[in-house]
Amino acid sequence: MKSITRRTFACGIALLPSFRSALARAQAAVSPTEARAIAKEAYVYGYPMVDSYRIQHAYFVDAKNPEYKAPWNKLRNFSRVFTPEDKAVQTPNSDTPYSFLGMDLRAEPIVLTVPVIEEERYFSIQLIDAYTFNFDYIGSRSTGNNGGSFLIAGPNWQGSTPKGVTKVLRAETEFALAAYRTQLFNPGDIDNVKKVQAGYKVQTLSAFLGAPAPKAASAIDFIKPLTSDTEKTSLEFFNIVNFLLQFCPTNPSEKELMARFAKIGVEAGKNFNASNLTPELKTAIEQGMADAWQALAQLQKRMDAGEVTSADTFGSRAYLKNNYLYRMAAAVVGIYGNSKQEAMYPLYLVDADGQKFDGANRYTVRFAPGQLPPVNAFWSLTMYELPSSLLSANPINRYLLNSPMLSQFKRDADGGITFYIQNEAPAADRQPNWLPAPKGGFFVVMRLYWPKAEALEGKWKQPPMQRAV
């Protein structure tokens, strides 16, 4: 059977008079006020999906993109950490060399095999669906370092656990991302990381079992992604949402929500053509998009005040309880962030006086004796410049301070540690504890990998970052 591409399907529908009349009837049934409210909801709901698609299109579809990694279902290892030259993903970590796998689960499951890894080396495989929910994990915390084979199944696979498979993990969307993190202890450790990465294996289930492959899934005419800037205002945003929803079977908890979205033309597999909107509805939908960003700005104030933490915004569907604004915030602040059991991200967005950080000033953060971040794996402090939220280039190529560097840091007289966050180099005796800042605005992300109970339960608090006088 000849496959039907998205483009031919969309163009064919756009020409049908019956479709145009149906669209007109739908528009007449929704007022501009209601359309604005629905557009706000649909934008908040869809933003993480659209931004994730932008990234994964670059990673797994567009072979000419400088950020391209590999085709779907093929693992790509990177035996280096991220630098300011890596620009696809906001707030990337620079602690762990990554491996990336884009999974197309339509035809059959994918089996991820990991080798035995020494106990002291942290690793994780974060499994992320098309909504950006973290639906499961493989790694030191979740499955241990003794190796195994793990089957990742899409929503339509109904099989039982095959022989040789350690565990079956299920995604609710037909496309998913596996983000591997393998701890690097120091620059001289990179060859050991390469050996671990060489042991990561990816196979289709049929290849793993040595069985005949099923019929291939139909070819997809992938829609062109928006840029991170045009995602904020372009009505093509909703056309991309429609394209993505066809690979996301409706969750039972969202049936009413999908019916509401359909009132403005947001519906799986349909063509959302802004030129078919009445001027009043077009304006209302654009206003709804702006309202979504206003709602996020209000949430950002709560995050700045510590009422909501970044740990509240990352996780599974069950953890987030369909809080779509939190999911949007997670995508904006640091898409693909870990669930808090795997990693916590205390943020330094403002100083101890509530002021935004500026590279024209100097800052310090001090960890009293015995008050370093409580982790089972390791912790780090990483600098990001604004407005890009990317790593900040500096003369010494130091983008973070972390626990593997503890032996290099200079201790205070009482055994505590003070770090210096500033643009210009401090005095020579303080430079081991220096985190270089850009000249303009910035923020700092603390990462706690495999945090201990006192961090998860809120018994440990990050110390404030003080402006130096």
Short mmCIF file of C-alpha atoms in Angstrom, two decimals:
data_model
loop_
_atom_site.label_atom_id
_atom_site.label_comp_id
_atom_site.label_asym_id
_atom_site.label_seq_id
_atom_site.Cartn_x
_atom_site.Cartn_y
_atom_site.Cartn_z
CA MET A 1 0.00 0.00 0.00
CA LYS A 2 1.37 3.37 -0.99
CA SER A 3 2.09 5.55 2.04
CA ILE A 4 0.30 8.89 2.36
CA THR A 5 2.63 11.68 3.35
CA ARG A 6 1.68 14.50 5.67
CA ARG A 7 2.01 17.03 2.88
CA THR A 8 -0.23 15.29 0.35
CA PHE A 9 -2.76 14.49 3.07
CA ALA A 10 -2.84 18.10 4.24
CA CYS A 11 -3.05 19.58 0.76
CA GLY A 12 -5.82 17.20 -0.23
CA ILE A 13 -7.94 18.10 2.76
CA ALA A 14 -7.37 21.83 2.29
CA LEU A 15 -8.99 21.62 -1.15
CA LEU A 16 -12.15 19.84 -0.05
CA PRO A 17 -15.18 22.17 0.03
CA SER A 18 -16.78 20.03 2.70
CA PHE A 19 -13.78 20.54 4.92
CA ARG A 20 -13.91 24.29 4.41
CA SER A 21 -17.58 24.39 5.31
CA ALA A 22 -16.96 22.22 8.37
CA LEU A 23 -14.20 24.59 9.42
CA ALA A 24 -16.53 27.55 8.99
CA ARG A 25 -19.17 25.86 11.13
CA ALA A 26 -16.58 25.10 13.82
CA GLN A 27 -15.40 28.70 13.83
CA ALA A 28 -18.94 29.97 14.13
CA ALA A 29 -19.48 27.74 17.16
CA VAL A 30 -16.64 29.27 19.20
CA SER A 31 -16.50 32.88 20.32
CA PRO A 32 -13.24 34.87 20.21
CA THR A 33 -13.20 34.89 24.02
CA GLU A 34 -13.46 31.11 24.20
CA ALA A 35 -10.96 30.67 21.36
CA ARG A 36 -8.46 32.80 23.24
CA ALA A 37 -8.82 30.68 26.37
CA ILE A 38 -8.53 27.44 24.40
CA ALA A 39 -5.50 28.71 22.49
CA LYS A 40 -3.77 29.52 25.77
CA GLU A 41 -4.43 25.99 27.04
CA ALA A 42 -3.38 24.36 23.77
CA TYR A 43 -0.20 26.43 23.61
CA VAL A 44 0.82 25.59 27.18
CA TYR A 45 0.04 21.93 26.46
CA GLY A 46 1.85 21.84 23.13
CA TYR A 47 4.92 23.98 23.76
CA PRO A 48 7.12 21.20 25.22
CA MET A 49 6.14 18.90 22.34
CA VAL A 50 6.89 21.50 19.66
CA ASP A 51 10.20 22.52 21.20
CA SER A 52 11.21 18.89 21.68
CA TYR A 53 10.34 18.27 18.03
CA ARG A 54 12.58 21.18 17.02
CA ILE A 55 15.47 19.49 18.81
CA GLN A 56 14.77 15.96 17.66
CA HIS A 57 14.25 17.04 14.05
CA ALA A 58 17.77 18.47 14.21
CA TYR A 59 19.09 15.37 15.98
CA PHE A 60 17.47 12.55 13.98
CA VAL A 61 15.81 13.88 10.81
CA ASP A 62 17.80 16.73 9.22
CA ALA A 63 21.15 15.18 8.30
CA LYS A 64 22.40 18.59 7.14
CA ASN A 65 21.84 20.21 10.52
CA PRO A 66 25.07 20.78 12.50
CA GLU A 67 23.33 19.25 15.54
CA TYR A 68 22.45 16.01 13.69
CA LYS A 69 23.27 12.87 15.69
CA ALA A 70 22.05 9.76 13.87
CA PRO A 71 19.00 8.24 12.12
CA TRP A 72 16.13 6.93 14.24
CA ASN A 73 16.94 3.75 16.20
CA LYS A 74 20.71 4.22 15.90
CA LEU A 75 22.76 5.20 18.98
CA ARG A 76 25.26 8.05 18.78
CA ASN A 77 27.92 8.31 21.49
CA PHE A 78 29.78 11.53 22.32
CA SER A 79 33.03 11.01 24.16
CA ARG A 80 33.26 14.64 25.24
CA VAL A 81 31.23 16.96 27.40
CA PHE A 82 29.11 19.84 26.12
CA THR A 83 30.67 23.26 25.44
CA PRO A 84 29.30 26.70 24.43
CA GLU A 85 29.39 25.47 20.82
CA ASP A 86 26.49 23.10 21.54
CA LYS A 87 23.44 25.26 20.96
CA ALA A 88 20.44 22.97 20.30
CA VAL A 89 19.42 22.32 23.92
CA GLN A 90 19.07 24.91 26.66
CA THR A 91 21.05 24.41 29.88
CA PRO A 92 23.00 21.29 28.79
CA ASN A 93 25.06 19.60 31.46
CA SER A 94 28.82 19.46 31.05
CA ASP A 95 29.42 16.74 33.67
CA THR A 96 28.60 13.61 31.72
CA PRO A 97 29.35 12.70 28.12
CA TYR A 98 26.05 12.00 26.41
CA SER A 99 24.78 9.31 24.09
CA PHE A 100 21.57 9.91 22.17
CA LEU A 101 19.00 7.57 20.71
CA GLY A 102 15.85 8.64 18.91
CA MET A 103 13.39 5.74 18.98
CA ASP A 104 10.72 5.07 16.36
CA LEU A 105 8.58 2.46 18.11
CA ARG A 106 5.84 2.13 15.49
CA ALA A 107 6.92 -1.15 13.86
CA GLU A 108 8.37 -2.94 16.89
CA PRO A 109 10.06 -2.35 20.25
CA ILE A 110 13.70 -1.43 20.69
CA VAL A 111 16.04 -3.32 23.05
CA LEU A 112 18.74 -1.38 24.90
CA THR A 113 21.58 -3.50 26.26
CA VAL A 114 24.01 -2.03 28.79
CA PRO A 115 27.28 -3.59 29.97
CA VAL A 116 28.43 -4.18 33.52
CA ILE A 117 29.79 -0.83 34.76
CA GLU A 118 32.02 -0.33 37.80
CA GLU A 119 29.98 0.56 40.88
CA GLU A 120 31.58 3.94 41.47
CA ARG A 121 30.72 5.23 37.99
CA TYR A 122 27.27 6.78 37.71
CA PHE A 123 25.28 6.30 34.54
CA SER A 124 21.67 6.78 33.55
CA ILE A 125 19.44 6.35 30.53
CA GLN A 126 16.56 8.80 30.73
CA LEU A 127 13.54 7.73 28.69
CA ILE A 128 11.46 10.66 27.45
CA ASP A 129 8.24 10.48 25.45
CA ALA A 130 6.93 12.93 22.86
CA TYR A 131 5.13 14.92 25.58
CA THR A 132 8.53 15.31 27.37
CA PHE A 133 7.39 13.17 30.29
CA ASN A 134 10.19 11.05 31.81
CA PHE A 135 8.39 7.73 31.56
CA ASP A 136 11.18 5.54 33.00
CA TYR A 137 14.89 5.09 33.70
CA ILE A 138 17.70 2.61 33.27
CA GLY A 139 20.85 3.27 35.30
CA SER A 140 22.81 3.21 38.54
CA ARG A 141 19.88 4.32 40.70
CA SER A 142 17.02 2.55 38.96
CA THR A 143 18.43 -0.76 37.68
CA GLY A 144 22.00 -0.93 39.01
CA ASN A 145 25.38 -1.28 37.33
CA ASN A 146 25.21 -5.03 36.62
CA GLY A 147 24.12 -4.68 33.01
CA GLY A 148 21.11 -6.15 31.21
CA SER A 149 18.78 -5.80 28.24
CA PHE A 150 15.75 -3.53 28.47
CA LEU A 151 12.85 -3.50 26.02
CA ILE A 152 11.26 -0.14 25.16
CA ALA A 153 7.74 -0.69 23.82
CA GLY A 154 5.42 1.78 22.10
CA PRO A 155 1.73 2.19 22.89
CA ASN A 156 0.51 -0.46 20.42
CA TRP A 157 2.81 -3.35 21.38
CA GLN A 158 0.98 -6.05 23.35
CA GLY A 159 3.67 -8.73 23.70
CA SER A 160 4.99 -10.38 26.84
CA THR A 161 8.54 -10.14 28.19
CA PRO A 162 10.84 -11.96 25.71
CA LYS A 163 13.55 -14.35 26.83
CA GLY A 164 16.77 -12.53 27.66
CA VAL A 165 15.04 -9.22 28.41
CA THR A 166 15.61 -7.89 31.94
CA LYS A 167 12.62 -5.54 32.00
CA VAL A 168 9.94 -4.08 29.71
CA LEU A 169 9.50 -0.30 29.81
CA ARG A 170 6.50 1.25 28.07
CA ALA A 171 6.15 4.60 26.30
CA GLU A 172 2.73 6.10 25.62
CA THR A 173 3.90 7.76 22.39
CA GLU A 174 5.23 6.20 19.18
CA PHE A 175 8.44 8.23 19.23
CA ALA A 176 10.69 8.56 22.27
CA LEU A 177 14.14 9.76 23.22
CA ALA A 178 16.79 7.94 25.24
CA ALA A 179 19.36 10.31 26.77
CA TYR A 180 22.40 8.44 28.14
CA ARG A 181 24.69 10.07 30.71
CA THR A 182 28.00 8.42 31.63
CA GLN A 183 30.04 9.99 34.41
CA LEU A 184 33.45 11.39 33.57
CA PHE A 185 35.65 11.65 36.67
CA ASN A 186 38.29 13.93 35.13
CA PRO A 187 39.78 14.69 31.68
CA GLY A 188 42.14 11.71 31.98
CA ASP A 189 39.17 9.39 32.46
CA ILE A 190 37.78 9.86 28.94
CA ASP A 191 39.15 6.57 27.54
CA ASN A 192 37.28 4.68 30.28
CA VAL A 193 34.08 6.49 29.34
CA LYS A 194 34.64 5.46 25.72
CA LYS A 195 34.91 1.82 26.80
CA VAL A 196 31.60 2.06 28.66
CA GLN A 197 29.92 3.71 25.69
CA ALA A 198 31.24 1.02 23.36
CA GLY A 199 29.30 -1.50 25.46
CA TYR A 200 25.95 0.22 24.90
CA LYS A 201 23.97 -1.72 22.29
CA VAL A 202 20.70 -0.92 20.51
CA GLN A 203 18.66 -3.49 18.53
CA THR A 204 15.15 -3.89 17.23
CA LEU A 205 13.32 -6.67 19.06
CA SER A 206 13.43 -8.89 15.96
CA ALA A 207 17.21 -8.45 15.68
CA PHE A 208 17.63 -9.15 19.39
CA LEU A 209 15.65 -12.40 19.05
CA GLY A 210 17.16 -13.37 15.69
CA ALA A 211 13.65 -13.41 14.22
CA PRO A 212 12.22 -12.02 10.96
CA ALA A 213 11.54 -8.31 11.05
CA PRO A 214 7.93 -7.12 10.91
CA LYS A 215 6.63 -4.90 8.14
CA ALA A 216 8.32 -1.50 8.25
CA ALA A 217 6.30 1.46 9.43
CA SER A 218 5.15 3.86 6.72
CA ALA A 219 7.46 6.68 5.69
CA ILE A 220 6.83 10.07 7.32
CA ASP A 221 7.03 13.43 5.62
CA PHE A 222 8.35 15.27 8.67
CA ILE A 223 6.93 18.75 9.01
CA LYS A 224 9.41 21.65 9.09
CA PRO A 225 10.09 22.75 12.68
CA LEU A 226 9.91 26.32 13.88
CA THR A 227 12.89 28.09 15.41
CA SER A 228 12.92 28.66 19.15
CA ASP A 229 11.98 32.30 18.49
CA THR A 230 9.15 31.70 16.01
CA GLU A 231 7.64 29.08 18.32
CA LYS A 232 6.57 31.99 20.51
CA THR A 233 4.33 33.75 18.00
CA SER A 234 3.80 31.76 14.79
CA LEU A 235 0.38 30.15 14.31
CA GLU A 236 2.19 27.34 12.47
CA PHE A 237 2.87 26.19 16.03
CA PHE A 238 -0.57 24.58 16.16
CA ASN A 239 -0.04 22.80 12.84
CA ILE A 240 3.05 21.17 14.35
CA VAL A 241 1.02 20.19 17.43
CA ASN A 242 -1.50 18.50 15.12
CA PHE A 243 1.27 16.68 13.30
CA LEU A 244 2.76 15.41 16.56
CA LEU A 245 -0.53 14.36 18.13
CA GLN A 246 -1.04 11.68 15.46
CA PHE A 247 1.84 9.77 17.09
CA CYS A 248 0.40 10.23 20.57
CA PRO A 249 -2.71 8.12 21.26
CA THR A 250 -5.05 10.17 23.44
CA ASN A 251 -4.55 9.48 27.11
CA PRO A 252 -7.88 8.71 28.84
CA SER A 253 -7.34 11.66 31.16
CA GLU A 254 -7.20 14.04 28.18
CA LYS A 255 -10.22 13.08 26.07
CA GLU A 256 -12.23 16.12 27.16
CA LEU A 257 -9.18 18.35 26.69
CA MET A 258 -8.69 17.11 23.12
CA ALA A 259 -12.36 17.75 22.36
CA ARG A 260 -11.95 21.30 23.64
CA PHE A 261 -8.80 21.87 21.55
CA ALA A 262 -10.64 20.64 18.45
CA LYS A 263 -12.97 23.66 18.68
CA ILE A 264 -10.14 25.84 17.33
CA GLY A 265 -8.74 23.22 14.95
CA VAL A 266 -6.11 21.61 17.18
CA GLU A 267 -6.65 17.95 16.43
CA ALA A 268 -4.40 14.96 15.70
CA GLY A 269 -3.43 14.63 12.05
CA LYS A 270 -5.47 17.62 10.85
CA ASN A 271 -4.15 20.62 8.97
CA PHE A 272 -4.20 23.84 11.00
CA ASN A 273 -4.14 26.58 8.38
CA ALA A 274 -4.14 30.06 9.87
CA SER A 275 -5.21 31.57 6.53
CA ASN A 276 -8.61 29.87 6.97
CA LEU A 277 -9.27 31.64 10.26
CA THR A 278 -11.52 34.67 10.50
CA PRO A 279 -9.64 37.84 11.48
CA GLU A 280 -11.35 37.79 14.89
CA LEU A 281 -10.35 34.20 15.64
CA LYS A 282 -6.82 34.74 14.37
CA THR A 283 -6.39 37.66 16.76
CA ALA A 284 -7.94 35.70 19.62
CA ILE A 285 -5.60 32.74 19.11
CA GLU A 286 -2.55 35.02 18.94
CA GLN A 287 -3.69 36.63 22.17
CA GLY A 288 -4.06 33.17 23.72
CA MET A 289 -0.44 32.40 22.86
CA ALA A 290 0.65 35.63 24.55
CA ASP A 291 -1.50 34.73 27.56
CA ALA A 292 0.40 31.45 27.88
CA TRP A 293 3.68 33.32 28.20
CA GLN A 294 2.10 35.64 30.77
CA ALA A 295 1.04 32.62 32.80
CA LEU A 296 4.58 31.29 32.60
CA ALA A 297 5.95 34.65 33.77
CA GLN A 298 3.72 34.45 36.84
CA LEU A 299 4.98 30.94 37.55
CA GLN A 300 8.55 32.18 37.10
CA LYS A 301 7.97 34.68 39.91
CA ARG A 302 6.91 31.83 42.17
CA MET A 303 10.03 29.90 41.16
CA ASP A 304 12.22 32.94 41.87
CA ALA A 305 10.61 33.14 45.31
CA GLY A 306 11.25 29.45 45.98
CA GLU A 307 7.55 28.57 46.16
CA VAL A 308 7.96 26.21 43.19
CA THR A 309 11.24 24.45 42.49
CA SER A 310 12.57 23.04 39.25
CA ALA A 311 12.19 19.58 40.83
CA ASP A 312 8.44 20.15 40.80
CA THR A 313 8.38 20.56 37.01
CA PHE A 314 10.18 17.45 35.71
CA GLY A 315 8.88 13.90 35.84
CA SER A 316 6.35 11.37 34.68
CA ARG A 317 2.71 12.01 33.82
CA ALA A 318 1.73 10.44 37.15
CA TYR A 319 4.09 12.74 39.06
CA LEU A 320 3.10 15.95 37.28
CA LYS A 321 -0.61 15.06 37.42
CA ASN A 322 -1.13 16.72 34.03
CA ASN A 323 0.13 20.11 35.25
CA TYR A 324 0.84 21.44 31.78
CA LEU A 325 2.16 24.82 32.90
CA TYR A 326 4.82 23.06 34.98
CA ARG A 327 5.68 20.95 31.95
CA MET A 328 6.02 24.09 29.83
CA ALA A 329 8.23 25.71 32.48
CA ALA A 330 10.48 22.66 32.48
CA ALA A 331 10.87 22.88 28.70
CA VAL A 332 11.72 26.57 28.84
CA VAL A 333 14.11 26.38 31.80
CA GLY A 334 15.88 23.17 30.76
CA ILE A 335 14.14 20.74 28.44
CA TYR A 336 14.83 17.04 29.12
CA GLY A 337 15.63 17.66 32.77
CA ASN A 338 15.67 14.63 35.02
CA SER A 339 13.01 13.58 37.49
CA LYS A 340 14.04 14.59 41.01
CA GLN A 341 14.81 11.04 42.14
CA GLU A 342 17.49 10.92 39.44
CA ALA A 343 18.74 14.49 39.69
CA MET A 344 17.72 17.72 41.37
CA TYR A 345 18.41 21.17 39.95
CA PRO A 346 18.45 23.88 42.62
CA LEU A 347 18.61 27.13 40.66
CA TYR A 348 20.42 30.37 41.35
CA LEU A 349 18.21 32.83 39.48
CA VAL A 350 18.58 35.77 41.86
CA ASP A 351 21.08 36.71 44.56
CA ALA A 352 20.46 36.72 48.31
CA ASP A 353 18.82 40.17 47.97
CA GLY A 354 16.45 39.01 45.24
CA GLN A 355 18.33 40.78 42.44
CA LYS A 356 19.06 39.25 39.04
CA PHE A 357 22.68 38.29 38.47
CA ASP A 358 24.90 40.62 36.47
CA GLY A 359 28.47 39.92 35.39
CA ALA A 360 29.37 43.48 36.35
CA ASN A 361 29.15 42.33 39.99
CA ARG A 362 31.03 39.71 42.00
CA TYR A 363 29.30 36.95 43.98
CA THR A 364 30.18 34.20 46.44
CA VAL A 365 28.48 31.04 47.62
CA ARG A 366 29.79 29.25 50.71
CA PHE A 367 29.21 25.68 51.79
CA ALA A 368 29.75 25.31 55.52
CA PRO A 369 31.59 22.23 56.82
CA GLY A 370 29.46 19.12 56.29
CA GLN A 371 26.94 21.02 54.13
CA LEU A 372 28.04 20.07 50.62
CA PRO A 373 25.14 18.82 48.48
CA PRO A 374 24.04 15.35 49.71
CA VAL A 375 24.29 12.89 46.81
CA ASN A 376 24.85 9.21 46.10
CA ALA A 377 26.62 10.08 42.84
CA PHE A 378 27.98 13.64 42.40
CA TRP A 379 27.04 17.33 42.31
CA SER A 380 27.96 20.34 40.19
CA LEU A 381 27.48 24.10 39.75
CA THR A 382 27.19 25.19 36.09
CA MET A 383 27.15 28.70 34.61
CA TYR A 384 24.68 29.74 31.87
CA GLU A 385 24.51 33.08 30.12
CA LEU A 386 21.32 34.96 29.34
CA PRO A 387 19.25 35.21 27.25
CA SER A 388 20.43 32.04 25.47
CA SER A 389 20.57 29.72 28.55
CA LEU A 390 23.68 28.16 27.03
CA LEU A 391 27.12 27.49 28.51
CA SER A 392 29.23 30.61 28.81
CA ALA A 393 32.53 30.83 26.95
CA ASN A 394 35.45 32.03 29.08
CA PRO A 395 39.27 32.23 28.85
CA ILE A 396 39.92 29.13 31.00
CA ASN A 397 37.16 26.98 29.41
CA ARG A 398 35.68 26.26 32.83
CA TYR A 399 31.91 25.95 32.70
CA LEU A 400 31.30 24.28 36.05
CA LEU A 401 32.59 23.32 39.47
CA ASN A 402 31.79 19.81 40.70
CA SER A 403 32.47 17.21 43.36
CA PRO A 404 35.08 15.27 41.32
CA MET A 405 37.12 18.50 41.57
CA LEU A 406 36.99 18.60 45.39
CA SER A 407 40.69 17.87 45.82
CA GLN A 408 41.50 20.95 43.71
CA PHE A 409 39.41 23.43 45.72
CA LYS A 410 40.93 25.61 48.42
CA ARG A 411 39.19 25.12 51.79
CA ASP A 412 38.23 27.87 54.20
CA ALA A 413 39.90 27.94 57.61
CA ASP A 414 37.03 25.97 59.16
CA GLY A 415 36.99 23.35 56.39
CA GLY A 416 34.11 24.87 54.43
CA ILE A 417 34.38 25.91 50.77
CA THR A 418 33.69 29.33 49.24
CA PHE A 419 33.19 29.63 45.49
CA TYR A 420 33.73 32.88 43.59
CA ILE A 421 31.34 33.71 40.75
CA GLN A 422 32.51 36.67 38.69
CA ASN A 423 33.61 37.80 35.24
CA GLU A 424 37.18 38.82 35.96
CA ALA A 425 39.65 36.39 37.51
CA PRO A 426 39.94 36.69 41.31
CA ALA A 427 43.23 36.70 43.20
CA ALA A 428 45.50 33.77 42.40
CA ASP A 429 44.78 31.94 45.66
CA ARG A 430 41.04 32.00 44.87
CA GLN A 431 41.22 30.90 41.25
CA PRO A 432 40.83 27.16 41.98
CA ASN A 433 37.37 28.06 43.37
CA TRP A 434 36.44 30.44 40.51
CA LEU A 435 33.38 29.91 38.31
CA PRO A 436 33.74 32.39 35.43
CA ALA A 437 30.66 34.49 34.62
CA PRO A 438 29.79 36.37 31.41
CA LYS A 439 29.76 40.16 31.34
CA GLY A 440 25.97 40.37 31.21
CA GLY A 441 23.10 38.45 32.75
CA PHE A 442 23.45 34.85 33.88
CA PHE A 443 22.12 32.16 36.14
CA VAL A 444 23.66 29.10 37.79
CA VAL A 445 22.25 25.60 37.96
CA MET A 446 23.24 23.24 40.75
CA ARG A 447 22.85 19.56 39.90
CA LEU A 448 22.56 16.78 42.44
CA TYR A 449 22.84 13.40 40.72
CA TRP A 450 21.06 10.61 42.58
CA PRO A 451 20.26 12.91 45.52
CA LYS A 452 20.07 11.54 49.04
CA ALA A 453 16.92 11.59 51.16
CA GLU A 454 17.79 14.83 52.96
CA ALA A 455 17.78 16.64 49.61
CA LEU A 456 14.62 14.94 48.34
CA GLU A 457 12.79 15.66 51.59
CA GLY A 458 13.90 19.29 51.72
CA LYS A 459 16.02 18.90 54.84
CA TRP A 460 19.07 20.23 52.99
CA LYS A 461 18.87 23.71 51.47
CA GLN A 462 21.20 25.30 48.98
CA PRO A 463 23.17 28.19 50.50
CA PRO A 464 22.40 31.66 49.10
CA MET A 465 24.64 33.38 46.54
CA GLN A 466 25.78 36.67 48.01
CA ARG A 467 26.87 39.76 46.17
CA ALA A 468 30.43 40.59 47.19
CA VAL A 469 31.13 44.12 48.38
#
